[in-house]
Short mmCIF file of C-alpha atoms in Angstrom, two decimals:
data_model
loop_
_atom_site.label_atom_id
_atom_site.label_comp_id
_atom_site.label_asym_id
_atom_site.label_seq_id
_atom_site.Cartn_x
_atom_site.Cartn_y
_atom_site.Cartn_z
CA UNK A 1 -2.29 -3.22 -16.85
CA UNK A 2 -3.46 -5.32 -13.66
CA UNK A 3 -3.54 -9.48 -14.24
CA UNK A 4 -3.83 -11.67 -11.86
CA UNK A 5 -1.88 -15.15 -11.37
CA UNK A 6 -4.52 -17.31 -9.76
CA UNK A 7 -1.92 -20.42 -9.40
CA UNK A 8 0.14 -18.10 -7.03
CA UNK A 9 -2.96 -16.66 -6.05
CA UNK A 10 -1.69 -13.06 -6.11
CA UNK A 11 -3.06 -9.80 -7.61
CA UNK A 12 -0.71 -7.36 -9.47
CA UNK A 13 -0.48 -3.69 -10.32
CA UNK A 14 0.94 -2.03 -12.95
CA UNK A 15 1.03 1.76 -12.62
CA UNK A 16 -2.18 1.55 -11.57
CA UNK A 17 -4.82 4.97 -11.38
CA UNK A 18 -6.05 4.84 -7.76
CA UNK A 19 -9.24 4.80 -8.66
CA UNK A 20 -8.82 1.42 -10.60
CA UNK A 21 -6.43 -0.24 -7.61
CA UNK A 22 -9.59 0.41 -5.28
CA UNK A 23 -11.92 -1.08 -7.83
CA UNK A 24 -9.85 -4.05 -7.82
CA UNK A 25 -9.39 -4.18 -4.34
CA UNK A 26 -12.80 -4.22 -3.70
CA UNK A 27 -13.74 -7.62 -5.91
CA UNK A 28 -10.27 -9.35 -4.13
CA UNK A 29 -11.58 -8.90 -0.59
CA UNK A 30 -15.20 -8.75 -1.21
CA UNK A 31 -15.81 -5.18 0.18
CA UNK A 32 -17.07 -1.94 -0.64
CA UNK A 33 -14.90 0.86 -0.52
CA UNK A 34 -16.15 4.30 -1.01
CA UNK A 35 -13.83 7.07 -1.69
CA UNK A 36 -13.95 10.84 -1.09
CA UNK A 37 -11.46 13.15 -2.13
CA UNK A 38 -9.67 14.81 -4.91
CA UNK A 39 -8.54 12.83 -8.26
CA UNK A 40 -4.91 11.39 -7.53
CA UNK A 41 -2.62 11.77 -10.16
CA UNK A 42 -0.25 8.91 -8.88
CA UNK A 43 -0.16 5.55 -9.69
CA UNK A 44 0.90 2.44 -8.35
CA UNK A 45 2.72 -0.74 -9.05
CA UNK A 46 2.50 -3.61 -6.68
CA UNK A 47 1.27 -7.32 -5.87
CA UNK A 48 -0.70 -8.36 -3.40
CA UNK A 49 -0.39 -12.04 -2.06
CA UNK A 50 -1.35 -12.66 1.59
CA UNK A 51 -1.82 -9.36 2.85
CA UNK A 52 -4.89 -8.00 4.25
CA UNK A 53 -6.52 -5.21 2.96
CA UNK A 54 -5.23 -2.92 6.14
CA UNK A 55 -2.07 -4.10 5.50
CA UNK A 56 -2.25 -2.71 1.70
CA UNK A 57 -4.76 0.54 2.58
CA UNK A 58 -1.68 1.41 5.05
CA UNK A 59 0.94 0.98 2.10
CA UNK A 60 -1.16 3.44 0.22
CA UNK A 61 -1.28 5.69 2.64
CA UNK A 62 2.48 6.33 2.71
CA UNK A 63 2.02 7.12 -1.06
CA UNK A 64 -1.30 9.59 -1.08
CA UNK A 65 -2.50 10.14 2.79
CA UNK A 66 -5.77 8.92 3.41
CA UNK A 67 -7.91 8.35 6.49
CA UNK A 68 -10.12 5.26 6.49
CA UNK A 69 -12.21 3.10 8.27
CA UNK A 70 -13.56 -0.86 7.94
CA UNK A 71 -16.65 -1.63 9.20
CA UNK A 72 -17.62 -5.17 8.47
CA UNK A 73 -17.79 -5.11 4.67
CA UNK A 74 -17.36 -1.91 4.38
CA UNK A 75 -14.19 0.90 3.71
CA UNK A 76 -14.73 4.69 3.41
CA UNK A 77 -11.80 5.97 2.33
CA UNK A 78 -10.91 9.94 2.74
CA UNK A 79 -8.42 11.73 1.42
CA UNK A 80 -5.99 13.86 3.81
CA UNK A 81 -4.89 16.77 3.16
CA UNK A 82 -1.02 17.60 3.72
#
């Protein structure tokens, strides 16, 4: 389940796939993310308010490691292996 409240103007996660958080992300900061690497089996709850999409891509990262790079409007995303 993902809603967002656009009078607090924040987007929220419910145990999110990755695959659908990155989806997401992509229409809330008007990007295109391309992701390589294996099906994660995790999901994620979480809201996003104010911060930037490095900010967020980092928090992931502590979760399922993944490389990535911005480059204008767009994010390649890589999975790392542990």
């Amino acid at each position: 389940m993902q809603y967002s409240t656009w009078k607090s103007e924040e987007l929220v996660f419910e145990n999110e796939s990755l695959e659908s958080v990155l989806k997401k992300l992509e229409r809330w900061y008007g990007v295109d993310i391309a992701w390589k690497g294996a099906e994660s089996d995790r999901h994620y709850t979480f809201k996003v308010k104010t911060e930037s999409l490095r900010e967020i891509l980092e928090l992931i990262n502590v979760i399922t490691p993944i490389q990535y790079t911005i480059a204008g409007k767009s994010v390649a995303i890589v999975s790392k292996k542990r």
